[in-house]
Each structure stands twice: as structure tokens, then as C-alpha cells.
mmCIF file of C-alpha atoms and ligand atoms in Angstrom:
data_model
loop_
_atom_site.group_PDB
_atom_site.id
_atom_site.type_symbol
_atom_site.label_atom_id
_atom_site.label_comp_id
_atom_site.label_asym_id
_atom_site.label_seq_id
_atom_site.Cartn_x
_atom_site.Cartn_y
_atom_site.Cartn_z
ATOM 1 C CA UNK A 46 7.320 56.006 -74.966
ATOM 2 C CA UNK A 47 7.511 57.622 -78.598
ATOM 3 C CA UNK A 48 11.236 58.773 -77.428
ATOM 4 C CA UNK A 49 9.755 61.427 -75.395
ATOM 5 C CA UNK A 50 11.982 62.532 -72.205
ATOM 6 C CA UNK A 51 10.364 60.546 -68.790
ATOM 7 C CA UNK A 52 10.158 64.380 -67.194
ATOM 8 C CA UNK A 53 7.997 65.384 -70.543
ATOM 9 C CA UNK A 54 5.594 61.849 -69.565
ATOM 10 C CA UNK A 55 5.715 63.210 -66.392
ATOM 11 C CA UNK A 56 4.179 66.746 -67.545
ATOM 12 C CA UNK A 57 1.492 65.061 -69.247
ATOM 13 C CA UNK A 58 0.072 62.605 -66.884
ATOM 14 C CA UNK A 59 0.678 65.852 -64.206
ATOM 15 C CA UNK A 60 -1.194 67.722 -66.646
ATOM 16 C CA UNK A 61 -3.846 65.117 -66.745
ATOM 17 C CA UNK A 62 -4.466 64.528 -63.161
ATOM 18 C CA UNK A 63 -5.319 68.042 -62.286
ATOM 19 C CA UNK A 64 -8.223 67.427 -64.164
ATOM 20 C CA UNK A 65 -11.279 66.832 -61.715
ATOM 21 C CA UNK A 66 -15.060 67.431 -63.283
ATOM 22 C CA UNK A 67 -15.927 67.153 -59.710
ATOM 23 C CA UNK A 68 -19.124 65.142 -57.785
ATOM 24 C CA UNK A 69 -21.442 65.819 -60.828
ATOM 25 C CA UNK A 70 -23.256 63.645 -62.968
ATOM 26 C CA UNK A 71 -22.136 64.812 -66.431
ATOM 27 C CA UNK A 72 -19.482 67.974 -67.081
ATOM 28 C CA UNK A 73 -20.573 70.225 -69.576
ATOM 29 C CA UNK A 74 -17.897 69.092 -71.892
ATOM 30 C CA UNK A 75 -19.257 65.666 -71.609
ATOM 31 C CA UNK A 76 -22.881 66.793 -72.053
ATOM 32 C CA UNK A 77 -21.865 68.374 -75.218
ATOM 33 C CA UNK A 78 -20.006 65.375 -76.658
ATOM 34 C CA UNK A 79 -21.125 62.464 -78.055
ATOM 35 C CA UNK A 80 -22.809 60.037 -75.355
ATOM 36 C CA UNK A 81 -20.829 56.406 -76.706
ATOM 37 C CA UNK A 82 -17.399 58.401 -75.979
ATOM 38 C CA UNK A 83 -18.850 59.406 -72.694
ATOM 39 C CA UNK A 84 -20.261 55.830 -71.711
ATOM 40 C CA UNK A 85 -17.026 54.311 -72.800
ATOM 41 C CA UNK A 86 -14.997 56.716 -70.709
ATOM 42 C CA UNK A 87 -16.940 56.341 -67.524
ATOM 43 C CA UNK A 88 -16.547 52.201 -68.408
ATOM 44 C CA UNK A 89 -12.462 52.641 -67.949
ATOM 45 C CA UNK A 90 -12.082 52.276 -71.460
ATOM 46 C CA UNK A 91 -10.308 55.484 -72.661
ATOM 47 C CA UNK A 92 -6.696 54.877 -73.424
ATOM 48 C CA UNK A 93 -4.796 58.093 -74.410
ATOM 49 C CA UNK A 94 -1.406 57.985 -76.295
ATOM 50 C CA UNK A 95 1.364 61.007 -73.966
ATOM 51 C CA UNK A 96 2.040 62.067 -77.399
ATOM 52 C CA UNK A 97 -1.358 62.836 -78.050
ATOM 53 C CA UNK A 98 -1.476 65.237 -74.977
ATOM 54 C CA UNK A 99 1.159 67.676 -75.699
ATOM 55 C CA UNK A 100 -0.898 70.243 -77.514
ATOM 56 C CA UNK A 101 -3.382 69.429 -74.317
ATOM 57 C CA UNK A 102 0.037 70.424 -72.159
ATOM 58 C CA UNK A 103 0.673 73.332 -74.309
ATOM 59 C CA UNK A 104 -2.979 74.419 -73.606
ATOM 60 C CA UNK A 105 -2.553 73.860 -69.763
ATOM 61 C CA UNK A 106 0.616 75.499 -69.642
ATOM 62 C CA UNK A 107 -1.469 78.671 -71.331
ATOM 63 C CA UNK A 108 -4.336 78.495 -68.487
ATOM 64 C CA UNK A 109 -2.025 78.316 -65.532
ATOM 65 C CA UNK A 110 0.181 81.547 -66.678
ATOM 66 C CA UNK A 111 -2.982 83.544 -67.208
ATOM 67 C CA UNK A 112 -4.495 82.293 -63.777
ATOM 68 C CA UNK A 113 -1.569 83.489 -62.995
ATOM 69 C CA UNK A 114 -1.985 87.049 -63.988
ATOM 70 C CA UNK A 115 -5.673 86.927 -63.494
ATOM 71 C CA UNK A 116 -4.757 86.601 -59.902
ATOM 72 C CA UNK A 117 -2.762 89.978 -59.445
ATOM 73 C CA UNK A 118 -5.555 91.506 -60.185
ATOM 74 C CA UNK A 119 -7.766 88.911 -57.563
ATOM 75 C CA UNK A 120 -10.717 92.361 -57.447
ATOM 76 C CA UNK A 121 -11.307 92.502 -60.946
ATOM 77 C CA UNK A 122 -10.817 88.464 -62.456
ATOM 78 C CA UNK A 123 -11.688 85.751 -61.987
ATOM 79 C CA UNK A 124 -10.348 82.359 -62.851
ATOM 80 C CA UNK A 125 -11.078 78.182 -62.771
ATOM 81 C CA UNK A 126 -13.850 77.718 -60.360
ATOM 82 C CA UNK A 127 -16.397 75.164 -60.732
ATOM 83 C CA UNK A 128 -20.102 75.506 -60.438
ATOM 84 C CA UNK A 129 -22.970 72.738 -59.886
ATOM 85 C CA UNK A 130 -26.523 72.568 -61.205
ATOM 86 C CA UNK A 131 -29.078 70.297 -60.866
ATOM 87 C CA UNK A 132 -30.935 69.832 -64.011
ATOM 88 C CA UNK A 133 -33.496 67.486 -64.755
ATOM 89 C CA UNK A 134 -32.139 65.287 -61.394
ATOM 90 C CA UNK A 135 -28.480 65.344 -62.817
ATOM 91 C CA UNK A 136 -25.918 67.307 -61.503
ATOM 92 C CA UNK A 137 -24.126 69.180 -64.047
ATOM 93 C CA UNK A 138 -20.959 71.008 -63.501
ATOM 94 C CA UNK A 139 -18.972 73.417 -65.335
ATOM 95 C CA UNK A 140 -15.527 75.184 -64.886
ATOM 96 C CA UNK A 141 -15.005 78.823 -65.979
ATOM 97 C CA UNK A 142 -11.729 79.495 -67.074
ATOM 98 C CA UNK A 143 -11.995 83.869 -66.860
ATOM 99 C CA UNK A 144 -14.407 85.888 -65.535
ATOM 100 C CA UNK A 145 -13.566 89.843 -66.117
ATOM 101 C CA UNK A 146 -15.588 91.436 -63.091
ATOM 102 C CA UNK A 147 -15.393 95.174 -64.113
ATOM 103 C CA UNK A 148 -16.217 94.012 -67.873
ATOM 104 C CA UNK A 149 -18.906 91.502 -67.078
ATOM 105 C CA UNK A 150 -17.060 88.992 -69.603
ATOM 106 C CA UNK A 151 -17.115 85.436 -69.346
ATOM 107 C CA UNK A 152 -14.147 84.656 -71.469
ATOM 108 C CA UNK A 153 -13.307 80.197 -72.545
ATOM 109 C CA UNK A 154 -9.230 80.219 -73.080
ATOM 110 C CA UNK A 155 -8.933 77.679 -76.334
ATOM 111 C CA UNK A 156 -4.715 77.078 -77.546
ATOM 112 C CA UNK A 157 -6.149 75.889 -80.891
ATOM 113 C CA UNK A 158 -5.644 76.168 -84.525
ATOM 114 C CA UNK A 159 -5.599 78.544 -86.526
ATOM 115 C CA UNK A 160 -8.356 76.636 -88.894
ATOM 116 C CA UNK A 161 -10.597 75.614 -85.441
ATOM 117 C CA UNK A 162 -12.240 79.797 -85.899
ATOM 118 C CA UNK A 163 -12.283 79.538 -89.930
ATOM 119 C CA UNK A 164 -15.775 79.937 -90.075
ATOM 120 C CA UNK A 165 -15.837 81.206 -86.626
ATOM 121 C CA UNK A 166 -16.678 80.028 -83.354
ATOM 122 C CA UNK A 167 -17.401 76.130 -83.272
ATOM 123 C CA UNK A 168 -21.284 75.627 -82.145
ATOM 124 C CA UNK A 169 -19.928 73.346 -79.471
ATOM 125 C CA UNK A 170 -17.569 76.356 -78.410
ATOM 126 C CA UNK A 171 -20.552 78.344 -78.412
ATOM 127 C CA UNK A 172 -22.982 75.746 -76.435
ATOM 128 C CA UNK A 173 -20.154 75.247 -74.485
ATOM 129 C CA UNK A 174 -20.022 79.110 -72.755
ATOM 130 C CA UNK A 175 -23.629 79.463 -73.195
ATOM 131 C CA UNK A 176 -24.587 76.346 -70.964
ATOM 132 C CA UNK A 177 -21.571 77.507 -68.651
ATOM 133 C CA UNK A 178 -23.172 81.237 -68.377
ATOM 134 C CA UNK A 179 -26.712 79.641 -67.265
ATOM 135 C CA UNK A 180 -24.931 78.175 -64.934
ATOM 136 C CA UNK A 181 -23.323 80.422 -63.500
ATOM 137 C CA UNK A 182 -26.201 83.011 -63.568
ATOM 138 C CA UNK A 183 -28.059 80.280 -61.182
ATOM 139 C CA UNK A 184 -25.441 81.297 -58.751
ATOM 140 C CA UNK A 185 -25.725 85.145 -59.294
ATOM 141 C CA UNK A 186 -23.206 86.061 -62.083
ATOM 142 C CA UNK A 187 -24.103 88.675 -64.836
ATOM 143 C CA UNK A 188 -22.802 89.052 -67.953
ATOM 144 C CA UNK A 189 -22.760 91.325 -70.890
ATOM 145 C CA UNK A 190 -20.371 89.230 -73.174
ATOM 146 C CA UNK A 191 -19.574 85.856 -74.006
ATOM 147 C CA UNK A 192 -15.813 85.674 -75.259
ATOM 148 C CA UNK A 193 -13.980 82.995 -77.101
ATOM 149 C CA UNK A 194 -10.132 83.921 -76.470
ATOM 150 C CA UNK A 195 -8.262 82.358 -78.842
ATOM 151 C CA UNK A 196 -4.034 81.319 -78.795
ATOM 152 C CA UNK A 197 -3.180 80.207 -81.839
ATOM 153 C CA UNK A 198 -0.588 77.353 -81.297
ATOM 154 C CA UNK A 199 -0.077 77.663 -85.173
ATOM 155 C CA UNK A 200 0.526 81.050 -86.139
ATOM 156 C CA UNK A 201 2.519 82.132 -88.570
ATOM 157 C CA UNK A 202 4.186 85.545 -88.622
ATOM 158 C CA UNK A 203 5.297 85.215 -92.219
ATOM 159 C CA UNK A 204 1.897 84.109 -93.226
ATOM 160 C CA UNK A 205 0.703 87.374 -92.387
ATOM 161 C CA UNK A 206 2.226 88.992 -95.447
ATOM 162 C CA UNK A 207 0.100 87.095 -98.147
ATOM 163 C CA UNK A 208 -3.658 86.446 -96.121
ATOM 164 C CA UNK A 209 -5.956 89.311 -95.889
ATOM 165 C CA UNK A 210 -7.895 86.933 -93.316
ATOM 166 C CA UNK A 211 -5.112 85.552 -91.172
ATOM 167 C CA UNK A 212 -5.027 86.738 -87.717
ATOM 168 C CA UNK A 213 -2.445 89.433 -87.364
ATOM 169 C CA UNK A 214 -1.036 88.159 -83.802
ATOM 170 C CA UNK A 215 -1.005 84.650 -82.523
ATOM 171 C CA UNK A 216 -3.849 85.531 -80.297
ATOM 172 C CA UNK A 217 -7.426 86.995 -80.895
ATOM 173 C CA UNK A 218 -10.877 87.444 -79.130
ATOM 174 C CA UNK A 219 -13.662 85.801 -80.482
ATOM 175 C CA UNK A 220 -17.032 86.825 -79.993
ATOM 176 C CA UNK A 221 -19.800 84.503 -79.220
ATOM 177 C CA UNK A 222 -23.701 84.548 -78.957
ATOM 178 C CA UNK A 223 -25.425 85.088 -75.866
ATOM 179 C CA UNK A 224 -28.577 82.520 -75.431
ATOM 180 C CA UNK A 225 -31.318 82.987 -73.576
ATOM 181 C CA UNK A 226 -32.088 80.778 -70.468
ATOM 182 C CA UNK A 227 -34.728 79.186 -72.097
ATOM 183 C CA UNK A 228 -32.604 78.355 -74.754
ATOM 184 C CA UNK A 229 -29.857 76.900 -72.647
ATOM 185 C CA UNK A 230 -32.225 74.923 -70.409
ATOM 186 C CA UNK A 231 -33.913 73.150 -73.453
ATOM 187 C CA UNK A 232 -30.079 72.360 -75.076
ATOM 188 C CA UNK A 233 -29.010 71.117 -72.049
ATOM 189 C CA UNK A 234 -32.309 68.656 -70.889
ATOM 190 C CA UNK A 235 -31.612 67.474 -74.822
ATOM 191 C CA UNK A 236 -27.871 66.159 -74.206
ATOM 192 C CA UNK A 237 -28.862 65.305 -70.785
ATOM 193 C CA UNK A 238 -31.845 63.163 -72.030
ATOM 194 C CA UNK A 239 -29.606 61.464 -75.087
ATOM 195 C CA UNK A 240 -26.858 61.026 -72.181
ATOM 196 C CA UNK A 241 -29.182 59.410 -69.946
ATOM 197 C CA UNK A 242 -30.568 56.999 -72.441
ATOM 198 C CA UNK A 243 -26.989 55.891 -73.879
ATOM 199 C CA UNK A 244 -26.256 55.001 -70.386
ATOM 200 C CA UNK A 245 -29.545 53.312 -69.717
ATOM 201 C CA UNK A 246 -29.948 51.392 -72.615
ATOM 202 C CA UNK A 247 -27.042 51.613 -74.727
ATOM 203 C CA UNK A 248 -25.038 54.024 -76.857
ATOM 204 C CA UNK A 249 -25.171 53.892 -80.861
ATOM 205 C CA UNK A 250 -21.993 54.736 -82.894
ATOM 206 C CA UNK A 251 -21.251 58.635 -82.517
ATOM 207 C CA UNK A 252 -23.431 60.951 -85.798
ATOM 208 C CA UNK A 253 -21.105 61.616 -88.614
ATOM 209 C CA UNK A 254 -20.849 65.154 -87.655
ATOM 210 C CA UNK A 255 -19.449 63.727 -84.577
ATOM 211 C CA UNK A 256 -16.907 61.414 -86.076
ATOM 212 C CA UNK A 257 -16.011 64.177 -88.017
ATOM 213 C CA UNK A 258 -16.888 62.903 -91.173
ATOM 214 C CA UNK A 259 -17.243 64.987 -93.920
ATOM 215 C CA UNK A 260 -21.081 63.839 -95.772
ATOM 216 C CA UNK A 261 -20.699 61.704 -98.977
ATOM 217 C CA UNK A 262 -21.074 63.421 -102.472
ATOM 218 C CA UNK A 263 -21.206 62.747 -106.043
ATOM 219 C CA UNK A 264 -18.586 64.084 -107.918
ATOM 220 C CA UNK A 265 -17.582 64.234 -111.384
ATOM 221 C CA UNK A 266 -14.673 62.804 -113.520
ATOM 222 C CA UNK A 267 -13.734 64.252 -116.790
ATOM 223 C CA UNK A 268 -11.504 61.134 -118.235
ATOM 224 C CA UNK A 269 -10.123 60.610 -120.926
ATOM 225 C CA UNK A 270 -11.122 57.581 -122.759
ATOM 226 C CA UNK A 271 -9.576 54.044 -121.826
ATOM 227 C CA UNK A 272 -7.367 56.490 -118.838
ATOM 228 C CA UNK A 273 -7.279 55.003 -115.500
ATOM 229 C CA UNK A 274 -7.309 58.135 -113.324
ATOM 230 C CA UNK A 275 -9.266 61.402 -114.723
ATOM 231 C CA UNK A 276 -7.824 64.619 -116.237
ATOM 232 C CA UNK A 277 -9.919 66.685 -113.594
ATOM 233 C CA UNK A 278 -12.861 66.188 -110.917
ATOM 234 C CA UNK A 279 -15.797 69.021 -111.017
ATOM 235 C CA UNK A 280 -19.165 69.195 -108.170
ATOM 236 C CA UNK A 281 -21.415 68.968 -110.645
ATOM 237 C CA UNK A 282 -22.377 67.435 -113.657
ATOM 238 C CA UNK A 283 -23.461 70.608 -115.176
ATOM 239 C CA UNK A 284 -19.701 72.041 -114.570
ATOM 240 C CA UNK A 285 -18.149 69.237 -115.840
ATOM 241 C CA UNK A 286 -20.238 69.371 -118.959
ATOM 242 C CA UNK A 287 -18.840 72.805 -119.548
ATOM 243 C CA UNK A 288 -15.137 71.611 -118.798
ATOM 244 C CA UNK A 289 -15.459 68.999 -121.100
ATOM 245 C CA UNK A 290 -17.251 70.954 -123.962
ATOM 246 C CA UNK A 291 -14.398 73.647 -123.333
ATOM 247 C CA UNK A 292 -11.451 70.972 -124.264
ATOM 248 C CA UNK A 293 -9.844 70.879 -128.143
ATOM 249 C CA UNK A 294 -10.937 67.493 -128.511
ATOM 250 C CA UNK A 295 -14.248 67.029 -126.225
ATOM 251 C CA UNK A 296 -15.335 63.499 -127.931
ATOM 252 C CA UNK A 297 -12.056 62.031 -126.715
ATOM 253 C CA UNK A 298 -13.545 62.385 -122.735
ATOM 254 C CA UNK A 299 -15.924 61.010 -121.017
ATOM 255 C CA UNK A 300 -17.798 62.037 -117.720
ATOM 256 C CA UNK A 301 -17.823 59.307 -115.252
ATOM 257 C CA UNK A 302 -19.593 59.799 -111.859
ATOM 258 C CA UNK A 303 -18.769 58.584 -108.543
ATOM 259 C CA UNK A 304 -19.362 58.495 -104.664
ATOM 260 C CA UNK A 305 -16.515 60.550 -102.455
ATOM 261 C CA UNK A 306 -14.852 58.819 -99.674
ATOM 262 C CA UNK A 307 -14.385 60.159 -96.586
ATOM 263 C CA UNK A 308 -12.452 59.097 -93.310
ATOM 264 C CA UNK A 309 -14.035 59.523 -90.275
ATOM 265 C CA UNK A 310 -11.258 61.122 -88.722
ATOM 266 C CA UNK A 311 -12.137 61.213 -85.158
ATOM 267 C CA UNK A 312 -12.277 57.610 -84.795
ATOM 268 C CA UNK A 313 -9.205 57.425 -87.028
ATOM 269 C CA UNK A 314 -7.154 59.788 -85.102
ATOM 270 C CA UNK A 315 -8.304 61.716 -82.210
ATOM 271 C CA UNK A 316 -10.379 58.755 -80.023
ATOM 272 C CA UNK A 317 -9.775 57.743 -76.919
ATOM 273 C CA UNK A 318 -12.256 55.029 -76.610
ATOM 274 C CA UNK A 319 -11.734 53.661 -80.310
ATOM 275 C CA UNK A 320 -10.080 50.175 -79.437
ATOM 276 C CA UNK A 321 -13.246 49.529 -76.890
ATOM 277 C CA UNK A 322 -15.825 50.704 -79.839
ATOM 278 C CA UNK A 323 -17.505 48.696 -82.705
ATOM 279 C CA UNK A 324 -17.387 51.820 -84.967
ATOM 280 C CA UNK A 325 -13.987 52.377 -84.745
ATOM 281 C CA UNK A 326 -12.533 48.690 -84.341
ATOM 282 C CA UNK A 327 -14.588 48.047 -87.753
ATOM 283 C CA UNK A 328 -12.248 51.565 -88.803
ATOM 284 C CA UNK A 329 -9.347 49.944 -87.612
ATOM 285 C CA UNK A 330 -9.705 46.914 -89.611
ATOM 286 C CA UNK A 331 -10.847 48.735 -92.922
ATOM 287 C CA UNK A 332 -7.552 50.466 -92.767
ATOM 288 C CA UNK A 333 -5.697 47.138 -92.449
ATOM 289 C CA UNK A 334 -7.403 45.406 -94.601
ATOM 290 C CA UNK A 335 -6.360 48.359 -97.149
ATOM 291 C CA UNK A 336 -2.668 47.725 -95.943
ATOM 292 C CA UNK A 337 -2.032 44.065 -96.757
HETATM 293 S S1 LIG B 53 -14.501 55.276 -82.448
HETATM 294 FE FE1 LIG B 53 -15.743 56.779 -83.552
HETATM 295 S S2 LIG B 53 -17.857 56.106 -83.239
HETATM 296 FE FE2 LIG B 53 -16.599 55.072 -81.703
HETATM 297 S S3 LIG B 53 -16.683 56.370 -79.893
HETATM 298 FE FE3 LIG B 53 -14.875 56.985 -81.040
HETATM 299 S S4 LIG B 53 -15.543 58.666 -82.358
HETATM 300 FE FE4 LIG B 53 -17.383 57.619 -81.632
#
């Protein structure tokens, strides 16, 4: 299987089965993503590649060593416990991967890129710990801070020379916004409610956002005359005005105007469920199509 060694197969699907979401009726990781993906999961459907899994090993490997040190120190952390809530007659269950007891921190390990925290932390990292937190304060915890900790599976020790904004270690702590109850309650009877309708009566295609699809936008083409690929692409027609007006021979070009493509990458790439979905079957065959 892609050349890997049988022990490294081994890892993964070792890796894989020590995942349990327990007697609930959605995780919070499923509650947060997109309710075809879930329905087509819980259908038998998902079909994951081993190679696909080894930053998911990686990230596994991570947890285990720092349960490991979390528990020589079993009075002040906490680590991987799951907790059950009933909300809106589902059962919704959640795993915490650190809890600092003397710091009051509810910490989510990620082993992620280095671009994942480019504009900071994801709002489905964030949802994420906040629905966990309300959770967990159902069964008593406090907390003063929410933490994304961060292992960069990417980082770069040279690129730390040139980027004022690159992480100086592969490793940093991420701070994340605390919501009230109220506010996790109402998130989490939304997903539940979408969840429980896709199940009910059928799932649509996941949102762009959630195919990770960048939106579609106009763009500009300075070209010149009779050329088959343009001398440069500007946002805006007002910029490319300017570009044009700037060149020595500006009657020569020509503006011409037209509709970005994007991929939608999930589906492309990262989907588990893709061969049993409409959305990404019709994918599939685009990209064939533009291969024969
Ligand atoms: S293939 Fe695309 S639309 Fe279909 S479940 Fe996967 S991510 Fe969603």
C-alpha cells in the first residue's frame, strides 16, 4: 500500500482504532463539521487512504507523549477524558485533551501547520474548545483560559532568520476566546438542529466554506493585443486601468475581465466520503474529463 512498511499500516490503523467518540449521539467534532460528511460516515461510507493518516499518526504520537508527562504530575493535569451532555435530546460528547488544574487552563493539542494559525485560531478551533468548556462546566470544571497549543509539524529553523512573523520554536500557545454559556448552548442546538435534519431528511452538498473553496471573483487581465495569455492580472478594474495607463505603449493592451476558478479542495483532496458523494463524484469527473 503506497510502498509504506506493513508495521507503518499497522501504526495507522492502531492509531485509528483507539479512536472511540463513545455512546453519544454526535461528537463535538462531528457537530462542528459539515452534516453530509457526518451522514456519510455513520452510512459506512468513509474510505481513508494509510497515507493520508500519517500526519494524523504524527499528531497521535504527540498526544500520547504529553499524556505521558501530564501524568507525572496526575495532581495538577489532566488529560483525554470524555464527557457527555444531553442537549436538545442528543447526547453530545467531547474529549479534552489537557486540563492544567493549578492554572485553570483547558488547553486542545493541534500537530498542524504552520499556515493553520496565519490569521489565528480557526473559528472551528475556537467552537471546538468553547463547546468542549460548556461541557465540561456541566460537570463542575472552571476555567480561566481557553488554550490552543500548537506543534508545528512544519517548522522551519532557517525560516526564522528572514520572517518577523514566523514562530520562533516549532511550538506555540495560542490563545482563544472564552464564550459565554448562552453562547455555546445556542451554537451547539444550531449544528445539532442542521445535524438532525441532514439525517432526517437528507444532507445537501457541504457550503463552500466547507469544501474549502475559496469564493469566485472577477479579476482583471492586462493583455496585450491578439496575446493568448495576459502580461499581468490586477483585483480591480480601477488598478488595472492604472497598470495599463502606466505602460510605454498603453493602446497596444487591452483589459479583458474574467471569473476565477477555484478547486474545492476538500472534496479534491482531504474527503473521506467523496467516492459515496454527488458533489465530489461530479469533482472527480470534472478533473477527468480535464485529463483526456
Ligand atoms: S465530497 Fe465535498 S461536498 Fe461531498 S461530503 Fe466531501 S467535502 Fe462535502
Amino acid at each position: 500500500m503506497n510502498g509504506l512498511p506493513d508495521l507503518i499500516v499497522s501504526a495507522v490503523e492502531e492509531s485509528n482504532s483507539l479512536y472511540d467518540k463513545g455512546k453519544c449521539d454526535i461528537s463535538i467534532t462531528e457537530m462542528i463539521g459539515p452534516p453530509r460528511i457526518s451522514v456519510l460516515k455513520r452510512e459506512g461510507k468513509a474510505k481513508s487512504d494509510v497515507a493520508d493518516s500519517l500526519f494524523a499518526l504524527q499528531g497521535s504520537a504527540m498526544h500520547s507523549i504529553i499524556e505521558l508527562a501530564a501524568n507525572r504530575e496526575p495532581g495538577r493535569y489532566l488529560s483525554e477524558e470524555r464527557y457527555f451532555q444531553e442537549i436538545d435530546g442528543w447526547i453530545v460528547s467531547g474529549q479534552y485533551d489537557l486540563i492544567d488544574c493549578k492554572e485553570h487552563i483547558l488547553a486542545d493539542l493541534k500537530f498542524a501547520g504552520i499556515t493553520t494559525y496565519k490569521y489565528g485560531v480557526k473559528p472551528e478551533y475556537v467552537a471546538q474548545l468553547n463547546c468542549l468548556a460548556y461541557i465540561l462546566r456541566q460537570h463542575d470544571f472552571t476555567f480561566k483560559k481557553l488554550q490552543s497549543w500548537a506543534m508545528y509539524r512544519d517548522f522551519s529553523k532557517m525560516k526564522t532568520l528572514f520572517g518577523a512573523d514566523y514562530p520562533e520554536c516549532g511550538f506555540e500557545v495560542h490563545s482563544v476566546e472564552m464564550w459565554t454559556d448562552a453562547k455555546c448552548l445556542s451554537f451547539m442546538q444550531e449544528r445539532i438542529a442542521l445535524h438532525r435534519d441532514a439525517r432526517e431528511n437528507g444532507s445537501e452538498p457541504c457550503s463552500r466554506s466547507e469544501r474549502f473553496q475559496k469564493p469566485e471573483a472577477t479579476e482583471y487581465c492586462i493583455q496585450k493585443k491578439g496575446a493568448k495569455k495576459p502580461y499581468r492580472v490586477k483585483d480591480s478594474r480601477e488598478i488595472a486601468e492604472e497598470f495599463k495607463n502606466s505602460l510605454k505603449k498603453p493602446d497596444d493592451y487591452e483589459i479583458i475581465e474574467r471569473q476565477t476558478k477555484s478547486e474545492p479542495v476538500r472534496c479534491a483532496l482531504y474527503c473521506d466520503v467523496a467516492a459515496s458523494c454527488d458533489f465530489g463524484q461530479q469533482v472527480f469527473a470534472e478533473k477527468q474529463a480535464q485529463h483526456t
